[in-house]
Amino acid sequence: MPNTRDDSAPAHSSSTFESSVSGELNSGESLSDSNFSVQSAGLTDVGLEREENQDCISVNPELGVYLVLDGMGGHQGGATASRIGCEVAAEVMQHGLASGRAHGELLVDAAKQAGARIHVDANRHSELHGMGTTFVGVVFANPQLAYIAHVGDSRAYLMRDHRLSRLTEDHTVVAELVALGKLTPAQAHNHPHSSVLSRNLGGLHTTNVDLSELHLKPFDRILLCSDGLNGYATQGDIEKIVDGAILPENASADLVELAKRGGGGDNVSVIIIDVGRHNQSSNSNSDTERLRRDGAQAWWKRRKLFLRVCSDMGLAESSIAAGLDKSEAISLLAGSYCEAVYHDLNNTSGVHVWTFADSLVTAWLGKSSSYPPLRELFDTLRAASLAVCEDLSQEDQDFGVCLEIAVLRSLVVGEMVIGSQMSTRIQKLSAEIAATAPSTELPDATFSGNPTIPFGDFEARSQPLSDLSDDVALALETSLSETKAALSLDHNPYLAIVLSAANESALDHNGKQEMSGTARELYGNHLLGESELNTIVAALDKARVAQLSEIRRAPTTDSGAQRTAFYLLSSAHQILFHALAMIVIEAGKPTSDRLQELQQETERLRLRVSRNQDILAHDVDIDTVEEPSP
Amino acid sequence: MIARSNAQVFESLRTAILRTLVASRHSIDDSFAALAEETVRRHFDSALRQMQQHLHAPSQKALRHFVSQWSAMLMGLGLVPRSILRAVVTLGDLVVQTSKNTLPPGPGTNLFVREIVRMNFATARELVEVFQQDFVAEEQSHAQY
């Protein structure tokens, strides 16, 4: 048998808290009724680069209180701040809840008292001067209501209906500048000080603490984390794990592993709190539960079959296994993959297969750019996986289908890894080409660079977006909504696309590029016949006439704005029509070239036929008649 | 009662899946968050229609044609290959989740989900093949300079 998750856990220190509660909260409301229960698990880890863990977490299911703190302030300071903060806040919560204080207000007070205590200690001890900590905490008031308080950039997320949404806004200098409109989100993303906090506990004696209410539904899952998670993993990847893992302890362990896979450059802490989720797993997710319980075992039981198929298909002869003897190759490639699938089945995640594929693909593409051996390897692993599923189907057909679904998803993960690495390489090459290309001018043949229809002033807009007045924008928006209402009964499927594209283009001085995309989509997404092309042209006509009429009709006090909007919109429609015409010409060019050739050939043959007719008419020897050339 | 075909089952789920996809586009990838809602809706709608067509009459050639065209259009909107692949995988995951949550549990649903996952794998593979071709083309361009 492979190692259990605990056995295979990395050697560096981690603290784990796991809990399951079905009792009374001190609010007096029951957590043990059939519709509601809370399960939770927390994990904090030093990560891969830091020497000290300056995060601190507290999981108290009896009180329904959960805290994550991320300390800062040099050697010792950060760890001390988060520890003090955690202890003080937990103590305040315990006493306050016992005395019946309101939950939300109490959580804010706990954070403030923690901040005050850290501030005092920092001023007392010079080596701790400047220490502080972030804070994110949840307290359950009753089964349907929780409060979330936070300071800094530790976060709370909610997983509901398979979607992960963030519940807290980071308190960073950059985020506040964005809120004030002094930076755009794009500028903020690349800002060198994007992680500088605007608030923390301990920096000042009193701190503003944000508080929000969360109305809960059964099967909700809450995630609290330090920035060691979201700084090293995308929200999409976090979402997959939080959504997919059956148990909170699996989710928290996989999230920590995800952060490390992303570099692990910071301490990472997570707490997962489930609301009634285990009821779901025992009912609607029974297949998933069965896969986790029995599927992993069934897969592992057929390990030899998996390895044998891989061996029979010549996996050891793959160039990826060059330099290894046969048993080493089978063990290293097939054995490791088989074990990764086992762990992922056991944990209802894709992390282990991802890690396997990522290491393999990185190593292979690092020394060779050859893709076919990778494809062959993954095809072999797929064939062996399907052989295992087929074998299981002999015993239990439906369970075999369930296992095939799970192993195919593992294989999709493999494709995802290969594609991601290729994406990086393509982007790198494109950047190199752009840097070394001798000229930035577009070649004449480029679609957008060689207009066949003169547009005069329409080609270069003199009206950049920033110069558009509110009146112009309003006139355009009003025209769009009025036109949509006026044409709502028209069933032309392309109308909505044309209307929106023209309006977007009119509002945006870079709209021409977007028009190429829109035209390509209008034409290329549907293998067009003549009638569909006519429908598109009809949509273009209707949209243009209706939108321009609405602009004329719009009541506005500023006739200049009306004229500008009219000009921009008519320009947008012309550009869209031009773009579509070019796409049609482009698509028809091969046929048109061939037609021209055929025309020339026909003309040549006609000449010969006519010459031969003349010869025959004059009763000349048949041998002099020209043979048609092949 | 006559059993519904996989394409018919998919048809019954398509609107709900599209709504969820558009609503959760921010969690697919940052670059999807930057696109207009209508643009995202159009592209996902065409992908879902292609999936339905594939369930009705599977054709690897048609799938390749669609994947190639779809990815080119998304790249035209500024998306990188990784984001497009992520969208394909998310789309497959979401169809699986919606099916499991909506359809009655049992062997019929499992067989339907298996077809979806098989198709999702085939689509991801085709996309990787398209990227490989792009990469080779980029390498050739690079060699010219």
mmCIF file with all atom_site columns, N, CA, C and O in Angstrom, chain A residues 382 525 527, chain B residues 46-72 88 91 115-130:
data_model
loop_
_atom_site.group_PDB
_atom_site.id
_atom_site.type_symbol
_atom_site.label_atom_id
_atom_site.label_alt_id
_atom_site.label_comp_id
_atom_site.label_asym_id
_atom_site.label_entity_id
_atom_site.label_seq_id
_atom_site.pdbx_PDB_ins_code
_atom_site.Cartn_x
_atom_site.Cartn_y
_atom_site.Cartn_z
_atom_site.occupancy
_atom_site.B_iso_or_equiv
_atom_site.pdbx_formal_charge
_atom_site.auth_seq_id
_atom_site.auth_comp_id
_atom_site.auth_asym_id
_atom_site.auth_atom_id
_atom_site.pdbx_PDB_model_num
ATOM 1   N N  . ARG A 1 382 ? -3.028  6.573  -20.096 1.00 0.00 ? 382 ARG A N  1
ATOM 2   C CA . ARG A 1 382 ? -4.487  6.550  -20.286 1.00 0.00 ? 382 ARG A CA 1
ATOM 3   C C  . ARG A 1 382 ? -4.967  5.144  -20.610 1.00 0.00 ? 382 ARG A C  1
ATOM 4   O O  . ARG A 1 382 ? -5.952  4.663  -20.038 1.00 0.00 ? 382 ARG A O  1
ATOM 5   N N  . ASN A 1 525 ? -17.682 31.575 -37.005 1.00 0.00 ? 525 ASN A N  1
ATOM 6   C CA . ASN A 1 525 ? -18.182 30.639 -36.023 1.00 0.00 ? 525 ASN A CA 1
ATOM 7   C C  . ASN A 1 525 ? -19.296 29.760 -36.576 1.00 0.00 ? 525 ASN A C  1
ATOM 8   O O  . ASN A 1 525 ? -19.733 28.825 -35.955 1.00 0.00 ? 525 ASN A O  1
ATOM 9   N N  . LEU A 1 527 ? -20.451 27.805 -40.059 1.00 0.00 ? 527 LEU A N  1
ATOM 10  C CA . LEU A 1 527 ? -20.006 27.451 -41.401 1.00 0.00 ? 527 LEU A CA 1
ATOM 11  C C  . LEU A 1 527 ? -21.050 28.003 -42.365 1.00 0.00 ? 527 LEU A C  1
ATOM 12  O O  . LEU A 1 527 ? -22.085 27.398 -42.625 1.00 0.00 ? 527 LEU A O  1
ATOM 13  N N  . SER B 2 46  ? -20.942 29.384 -27.735 1.00 0.00 ? 46  SER B N  1
ATOM 14  C CA . SER B 2 46  ? -20.539 28.612 -28.916 1.00 0.00 ? 46  SER B CA 1
ATOM 15  C C  . SER B 2 46  ? -19.832 27.320 -28.499 1.00 0.00 ? 46  SER B C  1
ATOM 16  O O  . SER B 2 46  ? -19.995 26.281 -29.134 1.00 0.00 ? 46  SER B O  1
ATOM 17  N N  . ALA B 2 47  ? -19.070 27.381 -27.389 1.00 0.00 ? 47  ALA B N  1
ATOM 18  C CA . ALA B 2 47  ? -18.400 26.154 -26.919 1.00 0.00 ? 47  ALA B CA 1
ATOM 19  C C  . ALA B 2 47  ? -19.424 25.116 -26.451 1.00 0.00 ? 47  ALA B C  1
ATOM 20  O O  . ALA B 2 47  ? -19.306 23.917 -26.756 1.00 0.00 ? 47  ALA B O  1
ATOM 21  N N  . LEU B 2 48  ? -20.430 25.582 -25.744 1.00 0.00 ? 48  LEU B N  1
ATOM 22  C CA . LEU B 2 48  ? -21.449 24.646 -25.257 1.00 0.00 ? 48  LEU B CA 1
ATOM 23  C C  . LEU B 2 48  ? -22.247 24.032 -26.421 1.00 0.00 ? 48  LEU B C  1
ATOM 24  O O  . LEU B 2 48  ? -22.591 22.854 -26.401 1.00 0.00 ? 48  LEU B O  1
ATOM 25  N N  . ARG B 2 49  ? -22.508 24.848 -27.424 1.00 0.00 ? 49  ARG B N  1
ATOM 26  C CA . ARG B 2 49  ? -23.235 24.322 -28.595 1.00 0.00 ? 49  ARG B CA 1
ATOM 27  C C  . ARG B 2 49  ? -22.393 23.278 -29.330 1.00 0.00 ? 49  ARG B C  1
ATOM 28  O O  . ARG B 2 49  ? -22.884 22.275 -29.824 1.00 0.00 ? 49  ARG B O  1
ATOM 29  N N  . GLN B 2 50  ? -21.086 23.536 -29.380 1.00 0.00 ? 50  GLN B N  1
ATOM 30  C CA . GLN B 2 50  ? -20.196 22.562 -30.005 1.00 0.00 ? 50  GLN B CA 1
ATOM 31  C C  . GLN B 2 50  ? -20.200 21.247 -29.218 1.00 0.00 ? 50  GLN B C  1
ATOM 32  O O  . GLN B 2 50  ? -20.219 20.163 -29.792 1.00 0.00 ? 50  GLN B O  1
ATOM 33  N N  . MET B 2 51  ? -20.195 21.375 -27.872 1.00 0.00 ? 51  MET B N  1
ATOM 34  C CA . MET B 2 51  ? -20.225 20.163 -27.047 1.00 0.00 ? 51  MET B CA 1
ATOM 35  C C  . MET B 2 51  ? -21.494 19.364 -27.327 1.00 0.00 ? 51  MET B C  1
ATOM 36  O O  . MET B 2 51  ? -21.456 18.131 -27.439 1.00 0.00 ? 51  MET B O  1
ATOM 37  N N  . GLN B 2 52  ? -22.606 20.086 -27.441 1.00 0.00 ? 52  GLN B N  1
ATOM 38  C CA . GLN B 2 52  ? -23.872 19.401 -27.709 1.00 0.00 ? 52  GLN B CA 1
ATOM 39  C C  . GLN B 2 52  ? -23.830 18.701 -29.072 1.00 0.00 ? 52  GLN B C  1
ATOM 40  O O  . GLN B 2 52  ? -24.272 17.567 -29.221 1.00 0.00 ? 52  GLN B O  1
ATOM 41  N N  . GLN B 2 53  ? -23.262 19.392 -30.043 1.00 0.00 ? 53  GLN B N  1
ATOM 42  C CA . GLN B 2 53  ? -23.139 18.816 -31.379 1.00 0.00 ? 53  GLN B CA 1
ATOM 43  C C  . GLN B 2 53  ? -22.261 17.565 -31.336 1.00 0.00 ? 53  GLN B C  1
ATOM 44  O O  . GLN B 2 53  ? -22.552 16.555 -31.964 1.00 0.00 ? 53  GLN B O  1
ATOM 45  N N  . HIS B 2 54  ? -21.197 17.641 -30.542 1.00 0.00 ? 54  HIS B N  1
ATOM 46  C CA . HIS B 2 54  ? -20.274 16.506 -30.434 1.00 0.00 ? 54  HIS B CA 1
ATOM 47  C C  . HIS B 2 54  ? -20.973 15.306 -29.783 1.00 0.00 ? 54  HIS B C  1
ATOM 48  O O  . HIS B 2 54  ? -20.742 14.159 -30.164 1.00 0.00 ? 54  HIS B O  1
ATOM 49  N N  . LEU B 2 55  ? -21.825 15.585 -28.799 1.00 0.00 ? 55  LEU B N  1
ATOM 50  C CA . LEU B 2 55  ? -22.568 14.490 -28.163 1.00 0.00 ? 55  LEU B CA 1
ATOM 51  C C  . LEU B 2 55  ? -23.550 13.874 -29.159 1.00 0.00 ? 55  LEU B C  1
ATOM 52  O O  . LEU B 2 55  ? -23.800 12.673 -29.145 1.00 0.00 ? 55  LEU B O  1
ATOM 53  N N  . HIS B 2 56  ? -24.107 14.725 -30.010 1.00 0.00 ? 56  HIS B N  1
ATOM 54  C CA . HIS B 2 56  ? -25.093 14.244 -30.989 1.00 0.00 ? 56  HIS B CA 1
ATOM 55  C C  . HIS B 2 56  ? -24.414 13.412 -32.079 1.00 0.00 ? 56  HIS B C  1
ATOM 56  O O  . HIS B 2 56  ? -24.879 12.325 -32.427 1.00 0.00 ? 56  HIS B O  1
ATOM 57  N N  . ALA B 2 57  ? -23.311 13.933 -32.612 1.00 0.00 ? 57  ALA B N  1
ATOM 58  C CA . ALA B 2 57  ? -22.589 13.239 -33.688 1.00 0.00 ? 57  ALA B CA 1
ATOM 59  C C  . ALA B 2 57  ? -21.094 13.465 -33.501 1.00 0.00 ? 57  ALA B C  1
ATOM 60  O O  . ALA B 2 57  ? -20.549 14.439 -34.018 1.00 0.00 ? 57  ALA B O  1
ATOM 61  N N  . PRO B 2 58  ? -20.447 12.588 -32.726 1.00 0.00 ? 58  PRO B N  1
ATOM 62  C CA . PRO B 2 58  ? -19.026 12.811 -32.412 1.00 0.00 ? 58  PRO B CA 1
ATOM 63  C C  . PRO B 2 58  ? -18.169 12.843 -33.681 1.00 0.00 ? 58  PRO B C  1
ATOM 64  O O  . PRO B 2 58  ? -18.320 11.982 -34.547 1.00 0.00 ? 58  PRO B O  1
ATOM 65  N N  . SER B 2 59  ? -17.338 13.874 -33.770 1.00 0.00 ? 59  SER B N  1
ATOM 66  C CA . SER B 2 59  ? -16.418 13.963 -34.906 1.00 0.00 ? 59  SER B CA 1
ATOM 67  C C  . SER B 2 59  ? -15.146 14.647 -34.429 1.00 0.00 ? 59  SER B C  1
ATOM 68  O O  . SER B 2 59  ? -15.166 15.812 -34.041 1.00 0.00 ? 59  SER B O  1
ATOM 69  N N  . GLN B 2 60  ? -14.077 13.881 -34.448 1.00 0.00 ? 60  GLN B N  1
ATOM 70  C CA . GLN B 2 60  ? -12.797 14.423 -33.969 1.00 0.00 ? 60  GLN B CA 1
ATOM 71  C C  . GLN B 2 60  ? -12.357 15.577 -34.866 1.00 0.00 ? 60  GLN B C  1
ATOM 72  O O  . GLN B 2 60  ? -11.792 16.562 -34.387 1.00 0.00 ? 60  GLN B O  1
ATOM 73  N N  . LYS B 2 61  ? -12.668 15.449 -36.151 1.00 0.00 ? 61  LYS B N  1
ATOM 74  C CA . LYS B 2 61  ? -12.250 16.488 -37.099 1.00 0.00 ? 61  LYS B CA 1
ATOM 75  C C  . LYS B 2 61  ? -12.983 17.802 -36.804 1.00 0.00 ? 61  LYS B C  1
ATOM 76  O O  . LYS B 2 61  ? -12.367 18.877 -36.769 1.00 0.00 ? 61  LYS B O  1
ATOM 77  N N  . ALA B 2 62  ? -14.293 17.682 -36.574 1.00 0.00 ? 62  ALA B N  1
ATOM 78  C CA . ALA B 2 62  ? -15.073 18.891 -36.274 1.00 0.00 ? 62  ALA B CA 1
ATOM 79  C C  . ALA B 2 62  ? -14.617 19.504 -34.960 1.00 0.00 ? 62  ALA B C  1
ATOM 80  O O  . ALA B 2 62  ? -14.548 20.730 -34.817 1.00 0.00 ? 62  ALA B O  1
ATOM 81  N N  . LEU B 2 63  ? -14.287 18.634 -34.010 1.00 0.00 ? 63  LEU B N  1
ATOM 82  C CA . LEU B 2 63  ? -13.825 19.128 -32.705 1.00 0.00 ? 63  LEU B CA 1
ATOM 83  C C  . LEU B 2 63  ? -12.522 19.904 -32.879 1.00 0.00 ? 63  LEU B C  1
ATOM 84  O O  . LEU B 2 63  ? -12.354 21.002 -32.331 1.00 0.00 ? 63  LEU B O  1
ATOM 85  N N  . ARG B 2 64  ? -11.616 19.335 -33.657 1.00 0.00 ? 64  ARG B N  1
ATOM 86  C CA . ARG B 2 64  ? -10.333 19.996 -33.893 1.00 0.00 ? 64  ARG B CA 1
ATOM 87  C C  . ARG B 2 64  ? -10.538 21.355 -34.578 1.00 0.00 ? 64  ARG B C  1
ATOM 88  O O  . ARG B 2 64  ? -9.912  22.353 -34.209 1.00 0.00 ? 64  ARG B O  1
ATOM 89  N N  . HIS B 2 65  ? -11.449 21.361 -35.557 1.00 0.00 ? 65  HIS B N  1
ATOM 90  C CA . HIS B 2 65  ? -11.735 22.586 -36.286 1.00 0.00 ? 65  HIS B CA 1
ATOM 91  C C  . HIS B 2 65  ? -12.260 23.648 -35.324 1.00 0.00 ? 65  HIS B C  1
ATOM 92  O O  . HIS B 2 65  ? -11.809 24.798 -35.326 1.00 0.00 ? 65  HIS B O  1
ATOM 93  N N  . PHE B 2 66  ? -13.187 23.223 -34.459 1.00 0.00 ? 66  PHE B N  1
ATOM 94  C CA . PHE B 2 66  ? -13.765 24.188 -33.525 1.00 0.00 ? 66  PHE B CA 1
ATOM 95  C C  . PHE B 2 66  ? -12.711 24.701 -32.545 1.00 0.00 ? 66  PHE B C  1
ATOM 96  O O  . PHE B 2 66  ? -12.598 25.907 -32.310 1.00 0.00 ? 66  PHE B O  1
ATOM 97  N N  . VAL B 2 67  ? -11.955 23.771 -31.972 1.00 0.00 ? 67  VAL B N  1
ATOM 98  C CA . VAL B 2 67  ? -10.954 24.143 -30.960 1.00 0.00 ? 67  VAL B CA 1
ATOM 99  C C  . VAL B 2 67  ? -9.963  25.138 -31.547 1.00 0.00 ? 67  VAL B C  1
ATOM 100 O O  . VAL B 2 67  ? -9.591  26.136 -30.915 1.00 0.00 ? 67  VAL B O  1
ATOM 101 N N  . SER B 2 68  ? -9.559  24.862 -32.762 1.00 0.00 ? 68  SER B N  1
ATOM 102 C CA . SER B 2 68  ? -8.584  25.716 -33.421 1.00 0.00 ? 68  SER B CA 1
ATOM 103 C C  . SER B 2 68  ? -9.147  27.128 -33.609 1.00 0.00 ? 68  SER B C  1
ATOM 104 O O  . SER B 2 68  ? -8.494  28.131 -33.313 1.00 0.00 ? 68  SER B O  1
ATOM 105 N N  . GLN B 2 69  ? -10.386 27.200 -34.061 1.00 0.00 ? 69  GLN B N  1
ATOM 106 C CA . GLN B 2 69  ? -11.012 28.493 -34.322 1.00 0.00 ? 69  GLN B CA 1
ATOM 107 C C  . GLN B 2 69  ? -11.332 29.237 -33.020 1.00 0.00 ? 69  GLN B C  1
ATOM 108 O O  . GLN B 2 69  ? -11.079 30.431 -32.892 1.00 0.00 ? 69  GLN B O  1
ATOM 109 N N  . TRP B 2 70  ? -11.831 28.491 -32.062 1.00 0.00 ? 70  TRP B N  1
ATOM 110 C CA . TRP B 2 70  ? -12.236 29.083 -30.775 1.00 0.00 ? 70  TRP B CA 1
ATOM 111 C C  . TRP B 2 70  ? -11.024 29.667 -30.063 1.00 0.00 ? 70  TRP B C  1
ATOM 112 O O  . TRP B 2 70  ? -11.051 30.782 -29.561 1.00 0.00 ? 70  TRP B O  1
ATOM 113 N N  . SER B 2 71  ? -9.945  28.897 -30.044 1.00 0.00 ? 71  SER B N  1
ATOM 114 C CA . SER B 2 71  ? -8.756  29.384 -29.334 1.00 0.00 ? 71  SER B CA 1
ATOM 115 C C  . SER B 2 71  ? -8.164  30.592 -30.062 1.00 0.00 ? 71  SER B C  1
ATOM 116 O O  . SER B 2 71  ? -7.693  31.541 -29.432 1.00 0.00 ? 71  SER B O  1
ATOM 117 N N  . ALA B 2 72  ? -8.234  30.579 -31.403 1.00 0.00 ? 72  ALA B N  1
ATOM 118 C CA . ALA B 2 72  ? -7.697  31.719 -32.153 1.00 0.00 ? 72  ALA B CA 1
ATOM 119 C C  . ALA B 2 72  ? -8.480  32.986 -31.823 1.00 0.00 ? 72  ALA B C  1
ATOM 120 O O  . ALA B 2 72  ? -7.907  34.064 -31.651 1.00 0.00 ? 72  ALA B O  1
ATOM 121 N N  . VAL B 2 88  ? -11.425 25.672 -20.843 1.00 0.00 ? 88  VAL B N  1
ATOM 122 C CA . VAL B 2 88  ? -11.958 24.389 -21.332 1.00 0.00 ? 88  VAL B CA 1
ATOM 123 C C  . VAL B 2 88  ? -12.139 23.412 -20.172 1.00 0.00 ? 88  VAL B C  1
ATOM 124 O O  . VAL B 2 88  ? -13.170 22.749 -20.043 1.00 0.00 ? 88  VAL B O  1
ATOM 125 N N  . LEU B 2 91  ? -14.934 24.465 -17.943 1.00 0.00 ? 91  LEU B N  1
ATOM 126 C CA . LEU B 2 91  ? -16.208 24.189 -18.601 1.00 0.00 ? 91  LEU B CA 1
ATOM 127 C C  . LEU B 2 91  ? -16.613 22.721 -18.380 1.00 0.00 ? 91  LEU B C  1
ATOM 128 O O  . LEU B 2 91  ? -17.748 22.431 -18.015 1.00 0.00 ? 91  LEU B O  1
ATOM 129 N N  . GLU B 2 115 ? -19.365 10.451 -20.617 1.00 0.00 ? 115 GLU B N  1
ATOM 130 C CA . GLU B 2 115 ? -19.236 11.010 -21.976 1.00 0.00 ? 115 GLU B CA 1
ATOM 131 C C  . GLU B 2 115 ? -18.714 12.440 -21.937 1.00 0.00 ? 115 GLU B C  1
ATOM 132 O O  . GLU B 2 115 ? -17.917 12.854 -22.766 1.00 0.00 ? 115 GLU B O  1
ATOM 133 N N  . ILE B 2 116 ? -19.198 13.193 -20.949 1.00 0.00 ? 116 ILE B N  1
ATOM 134 C CA . ILE B 2 116 ? -18.747 14.588 -20.815 1.00 0.00 ? 116 ILE B CA 1
ATOM 135 C C  . ILE B 2 116 ? -17.250 14.630 -20.522 1.00 0.00 ? 116 ILE B C  1
ATOM 136 O O  . ILE B 2 116 ? -16.501 15.411 -21.115 1.00 0.00 ? 116 ILE B O  1
ATOM 137 N N  . VAL B 2 117 ? -16.808 13.781 -19.610 1.00 0.00 ? 117 VAL B N  1
ATOM 138 C CA . VAL B 2 117 ? -15.388 13.807 -19.229 1.00 0.00 ? 117 VAL B CA 1
ATOM 139 C C  . VAL B 2 117 ? -14.520 13.308 -20.388 1.00 0.00 ? 117 VAL B C  1
ATOM 140 O O  . VAL B 2 117 ? -13.431 13.844 -20.631 1.00 0.00 ? 117 VAL B O  1
ATOM 141 N N  . ARG B 2 118 ? -15.000 12.314 -21.104 1.00 0.00 ? 118 ARG B N  1
ATOM 142 C CA . ARG B 2 118 ? -14.253 11.841 -22.284 1.00 0.00 ? 118 ARG B CA 1
ATOM 143 C C  . ARG B 2 118 ? -14.103 12.986 -23.293 1.00 0.00 ? 118 ARG B C  1
ATOM 144 O O  . ARG B 2 118 ? -13.031 13.205 -23.849 1.00 0.00 ? 118 ARG B O  1
ATOM 145 N N  . MET B 2 119 ? -15.206 13.704 -23.491 1.00 0.00 ? 119 MET B N  1
ATOM 146 C CA . MET B 2 119 ? -15.171 14.812 -24.445 1.00 0.00 ? 119 MET B CA 1
ATOM 147 C C  . MET B 2 119 ? -14.256 15.918 -23.941 1.00 0.00 ? 119 MET B C  1
ATOM 148 O O  . MET B 2 119 ? -13.501 16.525 -24.708 1.00 0.00 ? 119 MET B O  1
ATOM 149 N N  . ASN B 2 120 ? -14.287 16.160 -22.642 1.00 0.00 ? 120 ASN B N  1
ATOM 150 C CA . ASN B 2 120 ? -13.439 17.206 -22.073 1.00 0.00 ? 120 ASN B CA 1
ATOM 151 C C  . ASN B 2 120 ? -11.956 16.852 -22.234 1.00 0.00 ? 120 ASN B C  1
ATOM 152 O O  . ASN B 2 120 ? -11.135 17.710 -22.563 1.00 0.00 ? 120 ASN B O  1
ATOM 153 N N  . PHE B 2 121 ? -11.656 15.567 -22.043 1.00 0.00 ? 121 PHE B N  1
ATOM 154 C CA . PHE B 2 121 ? -10.269 15.136 -22.247 1.00 0.00 ? 121 PHE B CA 1
ATOM 155 C C  . PHE B 2 121 ? -9.875  15.337 -23.713 1.00 0.00 ? 121 PHE B C  1
ATOM 156 O O  . PHE B 2 121 ? -8.806  15.878 -24.020 1.00 0.00 ? 121 PHE B O  1
ATOM 157 N N  . ALA B 2 122 ? -10.771 14.899 -24.615 1.00 0.00 ? 122 ALA B N  1
ATOM 158 C CA . ALA B 2 122 ? -10.461 15.024 -26.054 1.00 0.00 ? 122 ALA B CA 1
ATOM 159 C C  . ALA B 2 122 ? -10.263 16.490 -26.443 1.00 0.00 ? 122 ALA B C  1
ATOM 160 O O  . ALA B 2 122 ? -9.363  16.829 -27.216 1.00 0.00 ? 122 ALA B O  1
ATOM 161 N N  . THR B 2 123 ? -11.076 17.371 -25.871 1.00 0.00 ? 123 THR B N  1
ATOM 162 C CA . THR B 2 123 ? -10.962 18.798 -26.193 1.00 0.00 ? 123 THR B CA 1
ATOM 163 C C  . THR B 2 123 ? -9.646  19.366 -25.670 1.00 0.00 ? 123 THR B C  1
ATOM 164 O O  . THR B 2 123 ? -8.950  20.108 -26.381 1.00 0.00 ? 123 THR B O  1
ATOM 165 N N  . ALA B 2 124 ? -9.323  19.005 -24.423 1.00 0.00 ? 124 ALA B N  1
ATOM 166 C CA . ALA B 2 124 ? -8.063  19.490 -23.842 1.00 0.00 ? 124 ALA B CA 1
ATOM 167 C C  . ALA B 2 124 ? -6.882  18.997 -24.676 1.00 0.00 ? 124 ALA B C  1
ATOM 168 O O  . ALA B 2 124 ? -5.931  19.749 -24.956 1.00 0.00 ? 124 ALA B O  1
ATOM 169 N N  . ARG B 2 125 ? -6.946  17.746 -25.106 1.00 0.00 ? 125 ARG B N  1
ATOM 170 C CA . ARG B 2 125 ? -5.863  17.183 -25.923 1.00 0.00 ? 125 ARG B CA 1
ATOM 171 C C  . ARG B 2 125 ? -5.741  17.936 -27.254 1.00 0.00 ? 125 ARG B C  1
ATOM 172 O O  . ARG B 2 125 ? -4.652  18.281 -27.698 1.00 0.00 ? 125 ARG B O  1
ATOM 173 N N  . GLU B 2 126 ? -6.888  18.191 -27.887 1.00 0.00 ? 126 GLU B N  1
ATOM 174 C CA . GLU B 2 126 ? -6.853  18.918 -29.165 1.00 0.00 ? 126 GLU B CA 1
ATOM 175 C C  . GLU B 2 126 ? -6.248  20.308 -28.976 1.00 0.00 ? 126 GLU B C  1
ATOM 176 O O  . GLU B 2 126 ? -5.488  20.783 -29.817 1.00 0.00 ? 126 GLU B O  1
ATOM 177 N N  . LEU B 2 127 ? -6.615  20.919 -27.867 1.00 0.00 ? 127 LEU B N  1
ATOM 178 C CA . LEU B 2 127 ? -6.098  22.267 -27.603 1.00 0.00 ? 127 LEU B CA 1
ATOM 179 C C  . LEU B 2 127 ? -4.580  22.224 -27.415 1.00 0.00 ? 127 LEU B C  1
ATOM 180 O O  . LEU B 2 127 ? -3.852  23.079 -27.942 1.00 0.00 ? 127 LEU B O  1
ATOM 181 N N  . VAL B 2 128 ? -4.118  21.226 -26.701 1.00 0.00 ? 128 VAL B N  1
ATOM 182 C CA . VAL B 2 128 ? -2.667  21.095 -26.500 1.00 0.00 ? 128 VAL B CA 1
ATOM 183 C C  . VAL B 2 128 ? -1.980  20.868 -27.854 1.00 0.00 ? 128 VAL B C  1
ATOM 184 O O  . VAL B 2 128 ? -0.908  21.426 -28.122 1.00 0.00 ? 128 VAL B O  1
ATOM 185 N N  . GLU B 2 129 ? -2.625  20.077 -28.718 1.00 0.00 ? 129 GLU B N  1
ATOM 186 C CA . GLU B 2 129 ? -2.050  19.840 -30.047 1.00 0.00 ? 129 GLU B CA 1
ATOM 187 C C  . GLU B 2 129 ? -1.978  21.151 -30.843 1.00 0.00 ? 129 GLU B C  1
ATOM 188 O O  . GLU B 2 129 ? -1.008  21.401 -31.552 1.00 0.00 ? 129 GLU B O  1
ATOM 189 N N  . VAL B 2 130 ? -3.030  21.962 -30.713 1.00 0.00 ? 130 VAL B N  1
ATOM 190 C CA . VAL B 2 130 ? -3.037  23.253 -31.413 1.00 0.00 ? 130 VAL B CA 1
ATOM 191 C C  . VAL B 2 130 ? -1.901  24.131 -30.879 1.00 0.00 ? 130 VAL B C  1
ATOM 192 O O  . VAL B 2 130 ? -1.182  24.780 -31.643 1.00 0.00 ? 130 VAL B O  1
#
